[in-house]
Coordinates of C-alpha atoms and ligand atoms in Angstrom, one line a residue:
M1 CA 205.8 -6.1 -25.5
K2 CA 202.9 -6.3 -23.2
T3 CA 201.6 -2.9 -22.1
A4 CA 200.9 -2.7 -18.4
A5 CA 197.2 -2.8 -17.4
E6 CA 195.3 0.0 -15.7
V7 CA 193.2 -1.2 -12.8
W8 CA 189.9 0.6 -12.1
F9 CA 187.4 -0.2 -9.2
A10 CA 183.7 0.6 -9.0
P11 CA 181.7 -0.1 -5.8
G12 CA 178.4 -1.7 -5.2
R13 CA 175.7 0.3 -3.3
A14 CA 173.0 0.1 -0.7
N15 CA 170.0 2.4 -0.7
L16 CA 168.7 4.1 2.4
M17 CA 165.4 5.1 0.7
G18 CA 163.7 5.6 -2.6
E19 CA 163.2 2.1 -4.2
H20 CA 161.6 1.9 -7.7
T21 CA 161.6 5.7 -7.6
D22 CA 164.5 6.3 -10.0
Y23 CA 162.6 5.4 -13.2
N24 CA 159.7 7.5 -12.0
E25 CA 162.0 10.6 -11.9
G26 CA 161.7 10.6 -8.1
V27 CA 164.5 10.8 -5.5
V28 CA 166.9 8.1 -4.1
L29 CA 169.3 8.0 -1.2
P30 CA 172.1 5.5 -1.9
F31 CA 175.6 5.1 -0.6
A32 CA 178.6 3.3 -2.1
L33 CA 180.0 0.2 -0.4
A34 CA 183.6 -0.8 0.2
R35 CA 183.1 -3.9 -2.0
G36 CA 182.9 -3.8 -5.8
V37 CA 184.3 -4.8 -9.1
T38 CA 187.9 -4.3 -10.4
A39 CA 188.6 -4.1 -14.1
A40 CA 192.3 -4.5 -15.2
A41 CA 192.5 -3.3 -18.8
A42 CA 195.4 -3.2 -21.3
P43 CA 195.1 -1.7 -24.7
R44 CA 195.0 -3.8 -27.9
D45 CA 195.6 -2.7 -31.5
D46 CA 193.4 -5.2 -33.2
G47 CA 190.0 -3.6 -32.5
L48 CA 188.9 -6.5 -30.3
L49 CA 187.6 -6.6 -26.8
V50 CA 188.8 -9.7 -24.9
L51 CA 186.9 -10.1 -21.7
R52 CA 187.7 -12.4 -18.8
S53 CA 186.1 -12.8 -15.3
K54 CA 187.7 -14.4 -12.3
Q55 CA 184.2 -15.5 -11.4
V56 CA 183.8 -17.4 -14.7
P57 CA 187.2 -19.1 -15.1
D58 CA 188.3 -20.7 -18.4
E59 CA 186.0 -18.5 -20.5
A60 CA 187.4 -15.6 -22.5
V61 CA 184.8 -13.7 -24.5
T62 CA 186.2 -12.0 -27.6
V63 CA 184.1 -9.5 -29.5
S64 CA 185.0 -7.2 -32.3
L65 CA 184.2 -3.5 -31.5
D66 CA 182.8 -2.8 -35.0
S67 CA 180.3 -5.6 -34.8
L68 CA 178.7 -4.8 -31.4
A69 CA 175.0 -4.6 -31.4
P70 CA 172.3 -5.1 -28.8
G71 CA 171.6 -8.9 -28.5
S72 CA 175.0 -9.8 -30.0
V73 CA 176.6 -10.8 -26.6
R74 CA 174.9 -12.8 -23.8
G75 CA 175.7 -13.5 -20.2
W76 CA 178.0 -11.5 -17.9
A77 CA 180.1 -10.3 -20.9
A78 CA 177.1 -8.4 -22.2
Y79 CA 177.6 -5.7 -19.5
P80 CA 181.2 -4.7 -20.4
A81 CA 180.6 -5.2 -24.2
G82 CA 177.4 -3.1 -23.8
V83 CA 179.4 -0.3 -22.2
A84 CA 181.8 -0.2 -25.2
W85 CA 178.8 -0.2 -27.5
S86 CA 177.0 2.6 -25.5
L87 CA 180.2 4.7 -25.3
G88 CA 180.5 4.5 -29.1
A89 CA 176.8 5.3 -29.6
A90 CA 177.3 8.4 -27.4
G91 CA 180.1 9.6 -29.7
Y92 CA 183.0 8.2 -27.6
P93 CA 184.5 5.4 -29.6
V94 CA 186.8 3.2 -27.5
R95 CA 189.9 1.3 -28.6
G96 CA 190.4 -2.4 -28.3
A97 CA 191.3 -3.8 -24.9
S98 CA 191.9 -6.9 -22.9
V99 CA 189.8 -6.6 -19.7
D100 CA 190.1 -8.9 -16.7
V101 CA 187.4 -8.4 -14.1
D102 CA 187.1 -9.6 -10.5
S103 CA 184.4 -9.0 -8.0
D104 CA 183.7 -9.4 -4.3
L105 CA 180.1 -8.5 -4.6
P106 CA 177.4 -11.3 -4.6
V107 CA 175.5 -11.4 -7.9
G108 CA 171.7 -11.0 -7.8
A109 CA 171.9 -9.8 -4.2
G110 CA 170.5 -6.4 -4.8
V111 CA 173.8 -4.6 -4.2
S112 CA 174.3 -3.6 -7.8
S113 CA 177.1 -5.9 -9.0
S114 CA 176.1 -5.2 -12.6
A115 CA 176.5 -1.4 -12.4
A116 CA 179.8 -1.9 -10.6
L117 CA 180.9 -4.1 -13.5
E118 CA 179.7 -1.6 -16.1
C119 CA 181.2 1.4 -14.4
S120 CA 184.7 -0.1 -13.6
V121 CA 184.9 -1.2 -17.3
A122 CA 183.6 2.2 -18.5
L123 CA 186.2 4.1 -16.6
A124 CA 189.0 1.7 -17.8
L125 CA 188.0 1.9 -21.5
C126 CA 187.7 5.7 -21.3
S127 CA 191.1 6.1 -19.8
L128 CA 192.8 3.7 -22.3
S129 CA 191.1 5.6 -25.1
G130 CA 192.0 9.0 -23.8
L131 CA 188.3 10.0 -23.4
A132 CA 187.3 12.4 -20.6
V133 CA 183.6 11.8 -20.1
P134 CA 181.9 13.6 -17.2
R135 CA 180.8 11.1 -14.6
A136 CA 177.2 12.1 -14.6
E137 CA 177.1 11.5 -18.3
L138 CA 179.0 8.3 -18.0
A139 CA 176.3 7.0 -15.5
G140 CA 173.7 7.6 -18.3
I141 CA 175.9 5.8 -20.8
A142 CA 176.4 2.8 -18.5
K143 CA 172.6 2.7 -17.8
R144 CA 171.9 2.7 -21.6
A145 CA 174.2 -0.4 -21.9
E146 CA 172.1 -2.2 -19.3
N147 CA 168.7 -1.0 -20.8
E148 CA 169.4 -1.5 -24.5
F149 CA 172.3 -3.9 -24.8
V150 CA 171.6 -6.3 -21.9
G151 CA 167.8 -5.7 -21.9
A152 CA 167.1 -4.8 -18.3
P153 CA 164.8 -1.8 -18.0
T154 CA 166.5 -0.3 -14.9
G155 CA 166.8 3.3 -13.7
I156 CA 169.8 5.5 -13.0
I157 CA 170.4 4.9 -9.2
D158 CA 173.0 2.1 -9.5
Q159 CA 175.4 3.7 -12.0
S160 CA 175.1 7.1 -10.3
A161 CA 175.9 5.6 -6.9
A162 CA 178.9 3.8 -8.3
L163 CA 180.3 6.9 -10.0
L164 CA 179.2 9.8 -7.8
C165 CA 178.8 8.8 -4.1
E166 CA 181.3 10.2 -1.6
Q167 CA 182.9 8.5 1.4
G168 CA 181.0 9.0 4.6
H169 CA 178.0 10.3 2.7
A170 CA 174.7 9.1 1.2
M171 CA 173.7 10.9 -2.0
L172 CA 170.2 12.4 -2.4
L173 CA 169.8 12.2 -6.1
D174 CA 166.8 13.7 -8.0
C175 CA 166.5 11.3 -10.8
G176 CA 164.4 13.8 -12.8
T177 CA 166.9 16.6 -12.8
L178 CA 170.0 14.5 -11.8
A179 CA 170.8 17.2 -9.1
A180 CA 172.8 15.5 -6.4
T181 CA 173.3 16.5 -2.7
Q182 CA 175.9 14.7 -0.6
V183 CA 174.5 14.1 2.9
P184 CA 176.9 13.2 5.7
F185 CA 176.1 9.6 6.8
L186 CA 178.5 8.1 9.3
P187 CA 176.8 5.3 11.2
A188 CA 180.0 4.3 13.1
A189 CA 180.5 7.9 14.5
A190 CA 176.9 7.6 15.8
G191 CA 177.4 4.3 17.6
A192 CA 175.5 2.4 14.8
A193 CA 176.3 0.0 12.1
A194 CA 174.7 -0.4 8.7
L195 CA 174.4 -4.1 7.9
I196 CA 173.5 -5.8 4.7
I197 CA 171.7 -9.1 5.1
D198 CA 172.0 -11.1 1.9
T199 CA 168.9 -13.3 2.0
R200 CA 170.5 -15.7 -0.5
V201 CA 167.5 -15.6 -2.7
A202 CA 168.9 -14.3 -6.1
H203 CA 166.7 -11.9 -8.1
A204 CA 166.8 -11.4 -11.9
L205 CA 166.0 -8.0 -13.2
V206 CA 165.5 -9.1 -16.7
S207 CA 162.5 -11.1 -15.4
G208 CA 159.0 -9.7 -16.1
E209 CA 158.0 -8.3 -12.7
Y210 CA 160.4 -5.3 -12.7
A211 CA 159.1 -4.3 -16.2
A212 CA 155.6 -4.8 -15.0
R213 CA 156.1 -2.4 -12.1
R214 CA 157.5 0.2 -14.5
A215 CA 154.5 -0.2 -16.8
E216 CA 152.1 0.1 -13.8
C217 CA 153.8 3.3 -12.7
E218 CA 153.6 4.8 -16.2
E219 CA 149.9 4.0 -16.3
A220 CA 149.3 5.6 -12.9
A221 CA 151.2 8.7 -14.0
R222 CA 149.1 8.9 -17.1
L223 CA 145.9 8.7 -15.0
L224 CA 147.2 11.5 -12.7
R225 CA 148.1 13.5 -15.9
V226 CA 151.8 13.9 -14.8
R227 CA 154.9 13.1 -16.8
A228 CA 156.2 10.8 -14.0
L229 CA 155.1 9.9 -10.5
G230 CA 158.2 11.5 -9.0
S231 CA 156.7 15.0 -9.5
V232 CA 153.7 14.2 -7.3
T233 CA 154.3 15.3 -3.7
G234 CA 150.9 14.6 -1.9
L235 CA 148.5 11.8 -1.7
G236 CA 145.4 14.0 -2.2
G237 CA 145.0 13.3 -6.0
L238 CA 145.2 9.5 -5.8
G239 CA 141.4 9.3 -6.0
E240 CA 141.9 10.0 -9.7
I241 CA 143.2 6.5 -10.0
G242 CA 140.2 4.1 -10.1
D243 CA 142.2 0.8 -9.9
P244 CA 143.2 0.1 -6.2
M245 CA 146.3 -1.8 -7.3
L246 CA 147.6 1.1 -9.4
R247 CA 146.7 3.5 -6.6
R248 CA 148.9 1.5 -4.2
R249 CA 151.8 1.5 -6.7
A250 CA 151.6 5.3 -6.9
R251 CA 151.3 5.6 -3.2
H252 CA 154.5 3.7 -2.7
V253 CA 156.5 5.9 -5.1
I254 CA 155.1 9.1 -3.6
T255 CA 155.7 8.1 0.0
D256 CA 159.2 6.6 -0.6
C257 CA 160.3 9.9 -2.2
A258 CA 158.9 11.8 0.8
R259 CA 160.8 9.5 3.1
A260 CA 164.0 9.8 1.2
R261 CA 163.8 13.6 1.3
A262 CA 162.9 13.6 5.1
M263 CA 165.8 11.2 5.9
A264 CA 168.3 13.3 4.0
A265 CA 167.0 16.4 5.9
A266 CA 167.3 14.6 9.2
L267 CA 170.9 13.7 8.5
L268 CA 171.8 17.2 7.3
A269 CA 170.1 18.7 10.4
D270 CA 172.0 16.3 12.7
D271 CA 175.3 17.2 11.0
Y272 CA 174.6 20.9 11.2
A273 CA 173.7 20.6 14.9
D274 CA 176.9 18.6 15.6
R275 CA 179.0 21.3 13.9
A276 CA 177.2 24.0 15.9
D277 CA 177.7 22.2 19.2
G278 CA 181.3 21.6 18.4
A279 CA 181.7 25.3 17.8
H280 CA 180.1 26.1 21.1
G281 CA 181.7 23.4 23.1
A282 CA 178.5 21.6 24.0
G283 CA 179.3 18.2 22.4
W284 CA 177.7 16.3 25.3
R285 CA 174.3 16.3 23.6
T286 CA 175.7 14.5 20.5
A287 CA 175.2 10.9 21.6
D288 CA 171.5 11.5 22.6
R289 CA 170.9 13.3 19.4
D290 CA 172.6 10.5 17.3
A291 CA 170.4 7.9 18.9
D292 CA 167.3 10.0 18.2
T293 CA 168.3 10.4 14.6
Y294 CA 169.0 6.7 14.1
R295 CA 165.7 5.8 15.7
Y296 CA 164.0 8.1 13.3
L297 CA 166.0 6.7 10.3
G298 CA 165.2 3.2 11.5
K299 CA 161.5 3.9 11.7
S300 CA 161.6 5.2 8.2
L301 CA 163.3 2.1 6.9
V302 CA 160.5 -0.1 8.4
E303 CA 157.9 2.1 6.8
G304 CA 159.7 1.9 3.5
H305 CA 159.8 -1.9 3.8
A306 CA 156.1 -2.1 4.5
S307 CA 155.4 0.1 1.5
L308 CA 157.5 -2.2 -0.8
R309 CA 155.8 -5.3 0.7
D310 CA 152.2 -4.1 0.7
D311 CA 151.8 -1.3 -1.8
F312 CA 154.5 -2.2 -4.4
E313 CA 154.5 -6.0 -3.8
V314 CA 158.1 -6.6 -4.6
S315 CA 159.3 -8.1 -1.2
W316 CA 159.8 -11.8 -0.6
P317 CA 159.4 -14.0 2.5
E318 CA 163.1 -14.2 3.5
A319 CA 163.3 -10.3 3.4
D320 CA 160.1 -9.9 5.5
V321 CA 161.4 -12.3 8.1
A322 CA 164.8 -10.6 8.1
V323 CA 163.2 -7.2 8.9
E324 CA 161.0 -8.7 11.7
V325 CA 163.8 -10.7 13.3
A326 CA 166.3 -7.8 13.1
M327 CA 163.8 -5.5 14.8
A328 CA 163.0 -8.0 17.5
A329 CA 166.8 -8.3 18.2
G330 CA 167.2 -4.6 18.6
A331 CA 167.8 -3.0 15.2
Y332 CA 166.8 0.6 14.7
G333 CA 165.2 -0.4 11.4
A334 CA 165.5 -2.5 8.3
K335 CA 164.2 -2.7 4.7
M336 CA 164.8 -4.6 1.5
I337 CA 167.0 -2.8 -1.1
G338 CA 167.1 -3.0 -4.8
G339 CA 164.5 -4.3 -7.3
G340 CA 163.0 -7.0 -5.0
F341 CA 161.9 -10.6 -5.4
G342 CA 165.2 -11.6 -3.9
G343 CA 168.4 -9.9 -2.9
S344 CA 169.3 -8.1 0.4
V345 CA 167.9 -6.2 3.4
L346 CA 169.7 -3.2 4.8
A347 CA 169.5 -2.8 8.6
L348 CA 170.6 0.0 10.9
V349 CA 171.7 -1.4 14.2
P350 CA 173.1 0.0 17.4
V351 CA 176.7 -1.3 17.5
D352 CA 176.1 -3.1 20.8
R353 CA 173.2 -5.1 19.2
D354 CA 175.1 -6.1 16.1
R355 CA 176.1 -9.6 17.3
E356 CA 172.6 -10.4 18.6
V357 CA 171.0 -9.3 15.3
R358 CA 173.3 -11.5 13.2
A359 CA 172.8 -14.4 15.6
A360 CA 169.0 -14.1 15.6
L361 CA 168.9 -13.9 11.8
T362 CA 171.1 -17.0 11.4
E363 CA 168.9 -18.9 13.9
A364 CA 165.6 -17.7 12.3
Y365 CA 166.7 -18.9 8.9
A366 CA 167.9 -22.2 10.2
E367 CA 164.6 -22.8 12.0
R368 CA 162.8 -22.4 8.6
G369 CA 165.3 -24.6 6.8
W370 CA 166.5 -21.7 4.7
I371 CA 170.1 -21.2 3.4
P372 CA 171.9 -19.1 6.1
P373 CA 172.0 -15.4 5.4
D374 CA 175.3 -13.7 4.6
F375 CA 176.3 -10.4 6.2
I376 CA 178.2 -7.5 4.6
D377 CA 179.3 -4.4 6.6
A378 CA 177.8 -1.5 4.7
V379 CA 180.4 1.3 5.2
P380 CA 179.7 4.5 3.2
S381 CA 182.7 4.5 0.9
P382 CA 184.1 6.5 -2.0
A383 CA 182.9 6.2 -5.6
A384 CA 184.7 4.5 -8.5
R385 CA 188.4 5.2 -8.8
R386 CA 191.7 4.1 -10.4
L387 CA 193.6 1.8 -8.2
R388 CA 196.8 1.4 -10.3
Ligands
GLA401 C1 167.3 -2.1 -9.4 C2 167.5 -1.2 -10.5 C3 167.5 0.3 -10.1 C4 166.3 0.6 -9.2 C5 166.1 -0.5 -8.1 C6 164.9 -0.3 -7.3 O1 168.4 -2.1 -8.5 O2 168.7 -1.5 -11.2 O3 167.5 1.1 -11.2 O4 165.1 0.7 -9.9 O5 166.1 -1.8 -8.6 O6 165.0 0.9 -6.5

C-alpha cells in the first residue's frame, strides 16, 4: 500500500538590505516571498532517497542514504541529497523517502530557489523521520548542505529567510549572533508595491566571483584585526587597509549593515507611530508619514545598489539599467538582490506608478535588444510550512 505523501512548502526571498554581509557576520533584512518550492514526500523502507523534480521531467535520481558523501550527487538533486547528508551529519539521521519537488521560482534569479528547495525537503524529511529540529538550527544544517555537499560557499540569509520570516514583516537578522527581529513591512498598506524585476541574466554561485569576494572580505578583516567585517561600525579605521580595492570591499559591507539597521529602525518607528496615532485617533497623518518612510527606504535602496556596483563590483549592466529606468519612471528606489552577476532587482514603487515602471523597463530592455524582464510581486509572506 502506498503511504500518502506529506507536502511541505518553503518560500524564496527578497532582501531589502545587507548584501554579501551574511558571511561577514553582519546584518541582513530579507522577507519571504509568496512563491517557492513544494516537496511532496512519502516514506520508503529501503533506505533510498528517490528524487524527482517537475522542472526536470523524466529524470528520477536515486541515492542510497548510507553512501551519501559530498561530491557524490550532481545537479539539482545535490541540494535535497545534501540536506539528507547534512541532517545525518548533525545527528539527525533521516529515513528513506520518495520526494517530488515543484517550484514556481525562477532558477538563478537571485530569489533563493536553492534554499527554498533545501528547506522544503529538510522539513519534509524531518517530519517523515519524526525529528523535531529547531528552525534556526535547521537553517544552519541546510546551509551546510549547500556549502559542503553542493560546494557553494554561501552565507545563512537564504535558509534563515525561508524558515524564519513572518508574514507582513522583514527580518533583521544578525548573522553573527543569529538574533532575529521581526520588523513590520507592509508596502500595500502604505500605498506602495515591492516589485522584483528578474533581469533574465542567470547567475551561478558556484562560479569563482562569489568565493573571491568572500576571500577579499576575510583579508580586509584580517588587516583591520577583527574576526569579521560585520563587527566594524564606522569607516574611520579603513585607512589601515592599504589596497584601495580591499578598502572598497570593506566599505560596502560596513555601509550596507548600517543601511540595513537604519531601514529596520525606520520601519519600526513608522509602525510605532501608526499605533500611537491609532490610539489617539490622529490617523490622518499616516499617508504622509508612509510616503516619507518609503522615500527614505527607496533612497537607501539606491545607495545600496551604488555600493554593490562601485565598491563591491557585483552588479551587471541589466541591473544598473533596471535601477535607473525604474527611478526615472517614479520608483521610490531599487537595488540588485542576491549574490550578483545576474539575477534580480528589487524596486519599491508607489502603487500608482507600478504600471509605468513595468512598461518603462520592458521598453528599455527592448531598445537594447535584451530579453524582456520578468516581474514578480514581492509580497512579504510567511515562512516555510506544511501544506498537506
Ligand atoms: C547569495 C548567497 C547569500 C548571500 C547573498 C548576497 O544569495 O546565497 O548567502 O551571501 O548571495 O547577499
